[in-house]
Amino acid sequence: MAASVSRRDFARLFAIGGSAALFADPVWAREYGQAPASSPAIGGTGEAFWKSVREQFVMPPDLGVLNAANLCPASRPVLEALKRETDSVDRDPSAQNRARLSGEKENLRKTLAAFLRVTPEEIVITRNTSEANNMVSSGVELKTGDEVIIFQDNHPSNLTAWNEKAKRFGFTVITIPQKNPHPGMEHYIDAYTKAITPRTKLISFTHLSSSVGDLFPAKELCRLARDRGILSLVDGAQSFGLLDVNLTDISPDFYTGSAHKWPCGARECGVLYINTRAHKQIWPSIYSAYPGAVGISRTFESFGQRDEATMIAFRIALEFQTKVGRDAIEKRSRALTQQLIAGLSKLPEVKVWTSSNPSLNAAVVSFMPGSLNPPRLGQALYEKDKIGTAGRGMGDRGGLRASPHFYNTPEEIDRLVSAVGRYVKTGV
Ligand SMILES: Cc1ncc(COP(=O)(O)O)c(C=O)c1O
């Protein structure tokens, strides 16, 4: 009953609009207590609030999936919109009914721009981060003699892509080695500074690495690039929807992200931010019909027919996060992360690869569980303890990865830590 009450209230609050309405509402205050923005600590009065947020997700209460770095669940309002709008088009695929949705792409663009604190004229709606990263590596004009500097620990869409395109277009890729544990922000600023030459045309890195959750000095590296007249691409797959990202402050030339990760949006939608100052420095990779209506999207976003239902769902996901509170979401995920790192670090034999320093990590934690076989441990955790993690194999910084988000709970973190401790003692 409590769940249906909170669902009803949340839906009502969602309809009111504005985070102020959410937190100021007397029903919300009575039912859930203090808003989390003023009580972000785990175990504080905010737990009732976070419980009500969790109830907006359809995951069974006893299933703790700590896999946000790979895939996040969509919330009820997102799922409802996706179903409603998909049904609508399939029930009535007439031009008239579809025309009703024609403004939705621009509505999403405006919401994305506000979320990332930039202008709609700088937003391209893509299918995912992979596509967005590749639009940059295919679209920036590079030739023999030019140099691109990338980080060794980038995802293939921002690592393999550059190396393969270098073979075709003749430019050279310089790779900055990854160091474990995280050697500190200054190390990477220094490494990029030393690697820059008069031939450098672009630098790229991952804002938060998906392997072990190393946080990168995005603002400083983008400033370094800007000061030297070099383009910058920030892969934001692991920061978009987790960190309270402000792209006007970070000021990259390009930033990329996916809806289905931390923003908890629908699958197969993403974003490519192209700073106004870089609009003339990138070519479109795809030419087709149905461009966007403003700015760079008019020339860069003719991708043919799109799925409006997915775009509406993505917009609602961003509005959902805004109403819960961007800053609160970041604090909550980070607090759960620190709880997890502290718990795992106390277990004998367990090696945590992720830095315990909260200024160098965010919400991606990787660890080697002693001599246990990681895939077997991952399976036991899922089947016996109802905890979802991701496997990292046995190679470089291998083991398991757990990535908590705002819908996870301190209890789930405790359950993971105590289960790992138990298996380390007894085997799996
Ligand atoms: C850092 C990073 N970049 C890019 C991607 C690719 O994202 P997608 O599969 O949504 O294109 C991922 C996926 O995990 C990632 O972690």
Short mmCIF file of C-alpha atoms and ligand atoms in Angstrom, two decimals:
data_model
loop_
_atom_site.label_atom_id
_atom_site.label_comp_id
_atom_site.label_asym_id
_atom_site.label_seq_id
_atom_site.Cartn_x
_atom_site.Cartn_y
_atom_site.Cartn_z
CA MET A 1 0.00 0.00 0.00
CA ALA A 2 2.82 2.35 0.90
CA ALA A 3 4.26 1.84 -2.58
CA SER A 4 1.02 2.79 -4.30
CA VAL A 5 0.64 5.86 -2.10
CA SER A 6 4.13 7.03 -2.95
CA ARG A 7 3.61 6.24 -6.64
CA ARG A 8 0.46 8.31 -6.69
CA ASP A 9 2.11 11.20 -4.87
CA PHE A 10 5.20 11.05 -7.02
CA ALA A 11 3.10 11.06 -10.19
CA ARG A 12 1.16 14.04 -8.89
CA LEU A 13 4.31 15.91 -7.97
CA PHE A 14 5.81 15.02 -11.29
CA ALA A 15 2.84 16.64 -12.98
CA ILE A 16 3.21 19.86 -10.95
CA GLY A 17 6.62 20.55 -12.46
CA GLY A 18 9.80 21.97 -10.98
CA SER A 19 12.03 20.58 -8.27
CA ALA A 20 10.90 23.34 -5.94
CA ALA A 21 7.37 21.94 -6.20
CA LEU A 22 8.65 18.46 -5.41
CA PHE A 23 10.45 19.47 -2.27
CA ALA A 24 8.06 22.15 -1.09
CA ASP A 25 4.97 19.96 -1.36
CA PRO A 26 3.47 19.38 2.12
CA VAL A 27 2.37 15.82 1.24
CA TRP A 28 5.91 14.99 0.20
CA ALA A 29 7.29 16.54 3.36
CA ARG A 30 4.81 14.65 5.56
CA GLU A 31 5.30 11.29 3.85
CA TYR A 32 9.00 11.38 3.15
CA GLY A 33 10.54 13.87 5.52
CA GLN A 34 13.49 16.07 4.72
CA ALA A 35 14.49 16.63 1.10
CA PRO A 36 17.79 14.91 0.34
CA ALA A 37 19.50 18.06 -0.92
CA SER A 38 19.89 19.17 2.67
CA SER A 39 20.55 15.71 4.08
CA PRO A 40 22.62 13.80 1.55
CA ALA A 41 24.32 11.51 4.08
CA ILE A 42 23.35 7.87 4.08
CA GLY A 43 21.32 6.91 7.11
CA GLY A 44 20.09 10.45 7.60
CA THR A 45 16.49 11.56 7.44
CA GLY A 46 16.72 11.37 3.65
CA GLU A 47 16.35 7.54 3.56
CA ALA A 48 12.55 7.75 3.38
CA PHE A 49 12.90 10.05 0.41
CA TRP A 50 15.27 7.70 -1.38
CA LYS A 51 12.95 4.79 -0.68
CA SER A 52 10.16 6.65 -2.41
CA VAL A 53 12.47 7.40 -5.34
CA ARG A 54 13.34 3.69 -5.56
CA GLU A 55 9.65 2.89 -5.77
CA GLN A 56 9.54 4.80 -9.05
CA PHE A 57 11.54 1.93 -10.59
CA VAL A 58 10.00 -1.43 -11.46
CA MET A 59 12.94 -3.50 -10.19
CA PRO A 60 11.74 -5.88 -7.46
CA PRO A 61 12.67 -4.42 -4.05
CA ASP A 62 14.89 -7.41 -3.22
CA LEU A 63 16.96 -7.16 -6.42
CA GLY A 64 20.00 -4.90 -6.07
CA VAL A 65 21.49 -4.20 -9.48
CA LEU A 66 24.74 -2.26 -9.17
CA ASN A 67 25.45 -1.97 -12.88
CA ALA A 68 24.66 1.63 -13.80
CA ALA A 69 27.92 1.98 -15.76
CA ASN A 70 26.50 -0.51 -18.24
CA LEU A 71 22.72 -0.08 -18.19
CA CYS A 72 20.28 1.74 -15.92
CA PRO A 73 16.60 0.96 -15.52
CA ALA A 74 14.04 3.49 -16.75
CA SER A 75 11.68 4.89 -14.12
CA ARG A 76 7.90 4.42 -14.19
CA PRO A 77 7.17 7.84 -15.77
CA VAL A 78 9.69 7.04 -18.52
CA LEU A 79 8.26 3.56 -19.15
CA GLU A 80 4.71 4.88 -19.16
CA ALA A 81 5.56 7.55 -21.74
CA LEU A 82 7.45 5.08 -23.91
CA LYS A 83 4.54 2.65 -23.95
CA ARG A 84 1.87 5.32 -24.40
CA GLU A 85 3.60 7.01 -27.33
CA THR A 86 4.70 3.78 -29.02
CA ASP A 87 1.12 2.45 -28.79
CA SER A 88 -0.24 5.70 -30.13
CA VAL A 89 1.82 5.55 -33.33
CA ASP A 90 1.09 1.87 -33.89
CA ARG A 91 -2.63 2.33 -33.30
CA ASP A 92 -2.74 5.29 -35.66
CA PRO A 93 0.29 5.59 -37.97
CA SER A 94 -1.34 8.38 -39.98
CA ALA A 95 0.67 11.46 -40.91
CA GLN A 96 -1.81 13.44 -38.80
CA ASN A 97 -1.15 11.48 -35.61
CA ARG A 98 2.60 11.47 -36.15
CA ALA A 99 2.59 15.21 -36.81
CA ARG A 100 1.34 15.59 -33.26
CA LEU A 101 4.80 14.40 -32.15
CA SER A 102 6.79 16.54 -34.56
CA GLY A 103 7.87 19.03 -31.91
CA GLU A 104 9.17 16.37 -29.56
CA LYS A 105 12.67 16.24 -30.99
CA GLU A 106 13.05 19.96 -30.32
CA ASN A 107 11.56 19.59 -26.84
CA LEU A 108 14.19 16.97 -26.05
CA ARG A 109 16.91 19.21 -27.47
CA LYS A 110 15.84 22.07 -25.20
CA THR A 111 15.73 19.76 -22.17
CA LEU A 112 19.15 18.32 -22.98
CA ALA A 113 20.57 21.81 -23.38
CA ALA A 114 19.20 22.92 -20.01
CA PHE A 115 20.42 19.68 -18.38
CA LEU A 116 23.96 20.18 -19.69
CA ARG A 117 23.74 23.97 -19.24
CA VAL A 118 24.40 24.89 -22.86
CA THR A 119 22.19 26.07 -25.76
CA PRO A 120 19.85 23.96 -27.95
CA GLU A 121 21.82 25.20 -30.98
CA GLU A 122 24.77 23.10 -29.74
CA ILE A 123 22.90 19.81 -29.24
CA VAL A 124 22.74 16.85 -31.66
CA ILE A 125 20.47 13.93 -30.71
CA THR A 126 22.27 10.70 -31.56
CA ARG A 127 21.60 7.01 -30.87
CA ASN A 128 24.31 6.58 -28.22
CA THR A 129 27.81 7.58 -27.11
CA SER A 130 29.47 5.22 -29.60
CA GLU A 131 27.78 6.95 -32.49
CA ALA A 132 28.53 10.41 -31.08
CA ASN A 133 32.23 9.64 -30.48
CA ASN A 134 32.54 8.27 -34.02
CA MET A 135 30.85 11.33 -35.50
CA VAL A 136 33.69 13.36 -34.04
CA SER A 137 36.51 11.06 -35.15
CA SER A 138 35.00 10.83 -38.65
CA GLY A 139 33.92 14.46 -38.87
CA VAL A 140 36.99 16.46 -37.83
CA GLU A 141 39.29 17.07 -40.79
CA LEU A 142 42.62 15.36 -40.05
CA LYS A 143 45.45 14.45 -42.38
CA THR A 144 48.98 13.05 -42.49
CA GLY A 145 51.18 14.92 -40.02
CA ASP A 146 48.32 15.81 -37.67
CA GLU A 147 48.32 14.35 -34.15
CA VAL A 148 45.51 13.28 -31.85
CA ILE A 149 46.16 12.56 -28.15
CA ILE A 150 43.91 10.06 -26.42
CA PHE A 151 43.82 8.21 -23.09
CA GLN A 152 44.75 4.51 -23.04
CA ASP A 153 41.70 3.61 -20.96
CA ASN A 154 39.06 4.98 -23.34
CA HIS A 155 36.15 2.82 -24.50
CA PRO A 156 36.68 1.24 -27.99
CA SER A 157 34.36 3.88 -29.51
CA ASN A 158 36.99 6.47 -28.54
CA LEU A 159 40.14 4.31 -28.77
CA THR A 160 39.80 1.68 -31.50
CA ALA A 161 37.89 4.28 -33.53
CA TRP A 162 40.79 6.75 -33.51
CA ASN A 163 43.41 4.07 -34.25
CA GLU A 164 41.41 2.66 -37.17
CA LYS A 165 40.65 6.08 -38.65
CA ALA A 166 44.32 7.03 -38.32
CA LYS A 167 45.10 4.16 -40.72
CA ARG A 168 42.64 5.55 -43.22
CA PHE A 169 43.29 9.31 -42.94
CA GLY A 170 47.00 9.20 -42.12
CA PHE A 171 47.07 11.15 -38.83
CA THR A 172 49.03 9.91 -35.80
CA VAL A 173 47.54 8.82 -32.48
CA ILE A 174 49.52 9.47 -29.29
CA THR A 175 48.28 7.46 -26.30
CA ILE A 176 48.57 8.62 -22.69
CA PRO A 177 49.20 5.55 -20.49
CA GLN A 178 46.75 4.75 -17.72
CA LYS A 179 48.22 4.40 -14.22
CA ASN A 180 46.77 2.47 -11.32
CA PRO A 181 46.04 3.56 -8.65
CA HIS A 182 44.85 6.93 -9.97
CA PRO A 183 48.03 9.05 -9.75
CA GLY A 184 46.11 12.31 -9.25
CA MET A 185 44.73 14.99 -11.56
CA GLU A 186 48.09 16.76 -11.90
CA HIS A 187 49.66 13.63 -13.35
CA TYR A 188 47.27 13.57 -16.31
CA ILE A 189 47.35 17.35 -16.85
CA ASP A 190 51.13 17.08 -16.98
CA ALA A 191 51.05 14.04 -19.28
CA TYR A 192 48.77 15.78 -21.80
CA THR A 193 50.74 19.03 -21.57
CA LYS A 194 53.99 17.19 -22.36
CA ALA A 195 52.41 15.21 -25.21
CA ILE A 196 51.12 18.30 -27.05
CA THR A 197 53.17 19.39 -30.07
CA PRO A 198 52.57 22.03 -32.78
CA ARG A 199 50.99 19.18 -34.80
CA THR A 200 48.35 18.31 -32.14
CA LYS A 201 44.84 18.94 -33.47
CA LEU A 202 42.62 17.22 -30.90
CA ILE A 203 42.80 15.67 -27.44
CA SER A 204 40.31 13.21 -26.00
CA PHE A 205 39.73 11.38 -22.73
CA THR A 206 36.96 9.75 -20.73
CA HIS A 207 35.44 11.96 -18.04
CA LEU A 208 34.99 8.95 -15.72
CA SER A 209 36.56 5.69 -16.85
CA SER A 210 34.29 2.67 -17.20
CA SER A 211 37.05 0.25 -16.18
CA VAL A 212 37.83 1.36 -12.62
CA GLY A 213 36.10 4.72 -12.29
CA ASP A 214 39.05 7.10 -12.59
CA LEU A 215 37.77 10.68 -12.68
CA PHE A 216 39.53 12.99 -15.14
CA PRO A 217 40.30 16.73 -14.79
CA ALA A 218 37.89 17.64 -17.58
CA LYS A 219 37.83 21.39 -17.08
CA GLU A 220 41.61 21.73 -16.82
CA LEU A 221 42.30 19.54 -19.87
CA CYS A 222 39.70 21.38 -21.97
CA ARG A 223 41.26 24.69 -20.93
CA LEU A 224 44.70 23.38 -21.87
CA ALA A 225 43.39 22.42 -25.32
CA ARG A 226 41.54 25.70 -25.81
CA ASP A 227 44.60 27.77 -24.84
CA ARG A 228 46.65 25.95 -27.48
CA GLY A 229 43.99 26.14 -30.24
CA ILE A 230 43.36 22.37 -30.02
CA LEU A 231 39.94 20.66 -30.11
CA SER A 232 38.76 18.60 -27.13
CA LEU A 233 36.41 15.59 -27.02
CA VAL A 234 35.14 14.47 -23.61
CA ASP A 235 33.54 11.01 -23.54
CA GLY A 236 30.77 11.56 -21.00
CA ALA A 237 29.16 8.10 -21.11
CA GLN A 238 29.95 7.65 -17.41
CA SER A 239 29.39 11.22 -16.22
CA PHE A 240 26.18 12.25 -18.04
CA GLY A 241 23.30 11.69 -15.59
CA LEU A 242 25.62 10.89 -12.68
CA LEU A 243 27.65 14.05 -12.10
CA ASP A 244 25.99 17.44 -12.08
CA VAL A 245 27.77 18.25 -15.35
CA ASN A 246 27.98 21.88 -16.46
CA LEU A 247 29.37 22.03 -19.99
CA THR A 248 29.52 25.82 -20.03
CA ASP A 249 31.95 25.56 -17.13
CA ILE A 250 33.95 22.60 -18.50
CA SER A 251 33.86 24.07 -22.02
CA PRO A 252 34.85 21.11 -24.21
CA ASP A 253 34.46 21.31 -27.99
CA PHE A 254 32.60 17.97 -28.00
CA TYR A 255 30.90 15.95 -25.24
CA THR A 256 29.04 12.66 -25.69
CA GLY A 257 26.58 10.55 -23.67
CA SER A 258 23.92 7.82 -23.75
CA ALA A 259 20.34 7.91 -22.44
CA HIS A 260 20.34 4.31 -21.23
CA LYS A 261 23.18 4.75 -18.75
CA TRP A 262 23.09 7.13 -15.77
CA PRO A 263 20.20 9.31 -17.08
CA CYS A 264 17.91 6.22 -16.82
CA GLY A 265 16.34 7.03 -20.17
CA ALA A 266 15.10 4.80 -22.94
CA ARG A 267 17.57 2.70 -24.91
CA GLU A 268 19.03 3.88 -28.25
CA CYS A 269 19.16 7.60 -27.71
CA GLY A 270 22.15 9.77 -26.93
CA VAL A 271 23.70 13.19 -27.18
CA LEU A 272 26.56 14.90 -28.97
CA TYR A 273 27.30 18.40 -27.73
CA ILE A 274 29.17 20.57 -30.23
CA ASN A 275 30.38 23.87 -28.82
CA THR A 276 29.43 26.83 -31.05
CA ARG A 277 33.11 27.66 -31.52
CA ALA A 278 33.63 24.21 -33.14
CA HIS A 279 30.62 24.22 -35.49
CA LYS A 280 32.77 25.06 -38.50
CA GLN A 281 35.39 22.44 -37.63
CA ILE A 282 33.35 19.28 -38.07
CA TRP A 283 31.65 17.66 -41.06
CA PRO A 284 28.43 15.64 -40.78
CA SER A 285 28.92 11.89 -41.23
CA ILE A 286 25.35 11.19 -42.32
CA TYR A 287 23.20 13.01 -44.86
CA SER A 288 19.53 12.16 -45.02
CA ALA A 289 16.09 13.68 -44.36
CA TYR A 290 14.46 15.13 -41.20
CA PRO A 291 17.15 17.45 -39.81
CA GLY A 292 16.84 19.24 -36.48
CA ALA A 293 15.38 22.74 -36.36
CA VAL A 294 18.08 24.85 -34.74
CA GLY A 295 21.83 25.47 -34.81
CA ILE A 296 24.18 22.64 -35.69
CA SER A 297 21.29 20.12 -35.78
CA ARG A 298 20.06 21.69 -39.04
CA THR A 299 23.09 20.37 -40.90
CA PHE A 300 24.34 17.65 -38.57
CA GLU A 301 21.25 15.74 -37.58
CA SER A 302 19.62 14.53 -40.80
CA PHE A 303 19.52 10.90 -39.70
CA GLY A 304 16.26 9.88 -41.41
CA GLN A 305 13.23 8.73 -39.42
CA ARG A 306 13.56 8.64 -35.66
CA ASP A 307 11.52 7.20 -32.84
CA GLU A 308 9.63 10.03 -31.15
CA ALA A 309 8.51 7.76 -28.29
CA THR A 310 12.15 7.18 -27.31
CA MET A 311 12.85 10.91 -27.43
CA ILE A 312 9.85 11.74 -25.27
CA ALA A 313 10.93 9.05 -22.80
CA PHE A 314 14.47 10.47 -22.74
CA ARG A 315 13.13 13.95 -22.03
CA ILE A 316 11.02 12.64 -19.18
CA ALA A 317 14.03 10.81 -17.75
CA LEU A 318 15.98 14.08 -17.66
CA GLU A 319 13.03 15.89 -16.07
CA PHE A 320 12.73 13.09 -13.51
CA GLN A 321 16.38 13.52 -12.52
CA THR A 322 16.01 17.28 -12.35
CA LYS A 323 13.03 16.91 -10.02
CA VAL A 324 14.80 14.43 -7.77
CA GLY A 325 17.73 16.86 -7.73
CA ARG A 326 20.91 16.66 -9.81
CA ASP A 327 23.16 17.58 -6.92
CA ALA A 328 21.34 15.15 -4.62
CA ILE A 329 21.72 12.32 -7.15
CA GLU A 330 25.45 12.91 -7.46
CA LYS A 331 25.88 13.07 -3.68
CA ARG A 332 23.80 9.94 -3.13
CA SER A 333 25.72 7.87 -5.71
CA ARG A 334 29.03 9.11 -4.36
CA ALA A 335 28.05 8.33 -0.77
CA LEU A 336 27.09 4.77 -1.76
CA THR A 337 30.44 4.51 -3.58
CA GLN A 338 32.44 5.54 -0.54
CA GLN A 339 30.45 3.05 1.56
CA LEU A 340 31.29 0.30 -0.94
CA ILE A 341 34.99 1.13 -1.18
CA ALA A 342 35.31 1.33 2.60
CA GLY A 343 33.57 -2.04 3.03
CA LEU A 344 35.54 -3.86 0.33
CA SER A 345 38.85 -2.39 1.52
CA LYS A 346 38.37 -4.03 4.93
CA LEU A 347 38.02 -7.51 3.43
CA PRO A 348 41.20 -9.60 3.56
CA GLU A 349 42.55 -10.54 0.12
CA VAL A 350 40.24 -8.19 -1.79
CA LYS A 351 42.11 -5.70 -3.97
CA VAL A 352 40.15 -2.54 -4.80
CA TRP A 353 41.41 -0.95 -8.03
CA THR A 354 39.40 2.25 -7.64
CA SER A 355 40.89 5.18 -5.76
CA SER A 356 39.29 5.72 -2.35
CA ASN A 357 39.83 9.47 -2.73
CA PRO A 358 36.41 11.00 -3.49
CA SER A 359 37.99 13.73 -5.59
CA LEU A 360 39.43 11.07 -7.93
CA ASN A 361 36.45 8.68 -8.15
CA ALA A 362 32.69 8.86 -8.65
CA ALA A 363 30.41 5.79 -8.80
CA VAL A 364 32.31 3.06 -10.64
CA VAL A 365 34.17 0.61 -8.37
CA SER A 366 36.26 -2.36 -9.53
CA PHE A 367 37.90 -4.99 -7.35
CA MET A 368 39.64 -8.36 -7.53
CA PRO A 369 38.05 -10.74 -5.02
CA GLY A 370 41.23 -12.49 -3.89
CA SER A 371 41.73 -15.81 -5.64
CA LEU A 372 38.04 -16.29 -6.41
CA ASN A 373 37.00 -16.76 -10.01
CA PRO A 374 35.25 -13.44 -10.86
CA PRO A 375 32.62 -14.80 -13.31
CA ARG A 376 31.68 -17.53 -10.81
CA LEU A 377 31.48 -14.98 -8.01
CA GLY A 378 29.34 -12.68 -10.16
CA GLN A 379 26.96 -15.55 -10.88
CA ALA A 380 26.72 -16.55 -7.19
CA LEU A 381 26.09 -12.95 -6.15
CA TYR A 382 23.27 -12.72 -8.67
CA GLU A 383 21.67 -16.10 -8.00
CA LYS A 384 22.10 -16.42 -4.24
CA ASP A 385 22.38 -12.83 -3.01
CA LYS A 386 20.31 -11.01 -5.63
CA ILE A 387 23.06 -8.54 -6.41
CA GLY A 388 23.94 -7.61 -10.00
CA THR A 389 27.53 -6.64 -10.83
CA ALA A 390 29.56 -6.63 -14.05
CA GLY A 391 32.48 -8.94 -14.85
CA ARG A 392 35.89 -7.48 -15.71
CA GLY A 393 37.59 -10.76 -16.55
CA MET A 394 41.00 -11.80 -15.24
CA GLY A 395 43.20 -9.41 -17.26
CA ASP A 396 44.18 -5.80 -16.56
CA ARG A 397 42.60 -4.72 -13.23
CA GLY A 398 40.27 -7.68 -13.52
CA GLY A 399 37.57 -8.91 -11.19
CA LEU A 400 34.12 -7.42 -10.76
CA ARG A 401 32.70 -3.93 -11.17
CA ALA A 402 29.88 -2.43 -9.11
CA SER A 403 28.41 0.93 -10.08
CA PRO A 404 25.78 2.28 -7.65
CA HIS A 405 23.25 4.92 -8.65
CA PHE A 406 20.56 6.89 -6.81
CA TYR A 407 18.02 4.04 -6.91
CA ASN A 408 20.41 1.74 -4.99
CA THR A 409 20.38 1.52 -1.20
CA PRO A 410 22.93 1.31 1.61
CA GLU A 411 21.49 -2.14 2.41
CA GLU A 412 22.38 -3.37 -1.10
CA ILE A 413 25.94 -2.14 -0.63
CA ASP A 414 26.16 -3.95 2.72
CA ARG A 415 24.71 -7.08 1.14
CA LEU A 416 27.37 -7.03 -1.59
CA VAL A 417 30.23 -6.42 0.86
CA SER A 418 29.17 -9.11 3.29
CA ALA A 419 28.51 -11.64 0.50
CA VAL A 420 31.97 -11.03 -1.02
CA GLY A 421 33.51 -11.41 2.46
CA ARG A 422 31.65 -14.69 2.94
CA TYR A 423 32.67 -16.12 -0.45
CA VAL A 424 36.30 -15.09 0.07
CA LYS A 425 36.22 -17.26 3.23
CA THR A 426 34.20 -20.20 1.90
CA GLY A 427 34.83 -20.12 -1.86
CA VAL A 428 32.17 -20.20 -4.61
C1 LIG B 1 33.33 5.48 -21.41
C2 LIG B 1 32.38 4.90 -22.40
N1 LIG B 1 32.27 5.41 -23.63
C3 LIG B 1 31.40 4.95 -24.53
C4 LIG B 1 30.59 3.88 -24.24
C5 LIG B 1 29.64 3.38 -25.27
O1 LIG B 1 28.32 3.61 -24.89
P1 LIG B 1 27.13 3.08 -25.79
O2 LIG B 1 27.22 1.59 -25.80
O3 LIG B 1 25.92 3.59 -25.12
O4 LIG B 1 27.34 3.65 -27.14
C6 LIG B 1 30.66 3.28 -22.99
C7 LIG B 1 29.84 2.12 -22.65
O5 LIG B 1 29.96 1.49 -21.63
C8 LIG B 1 31.58 3.80 -22.03
O6 LIG B 1 31.68 3.29 -20.81
#
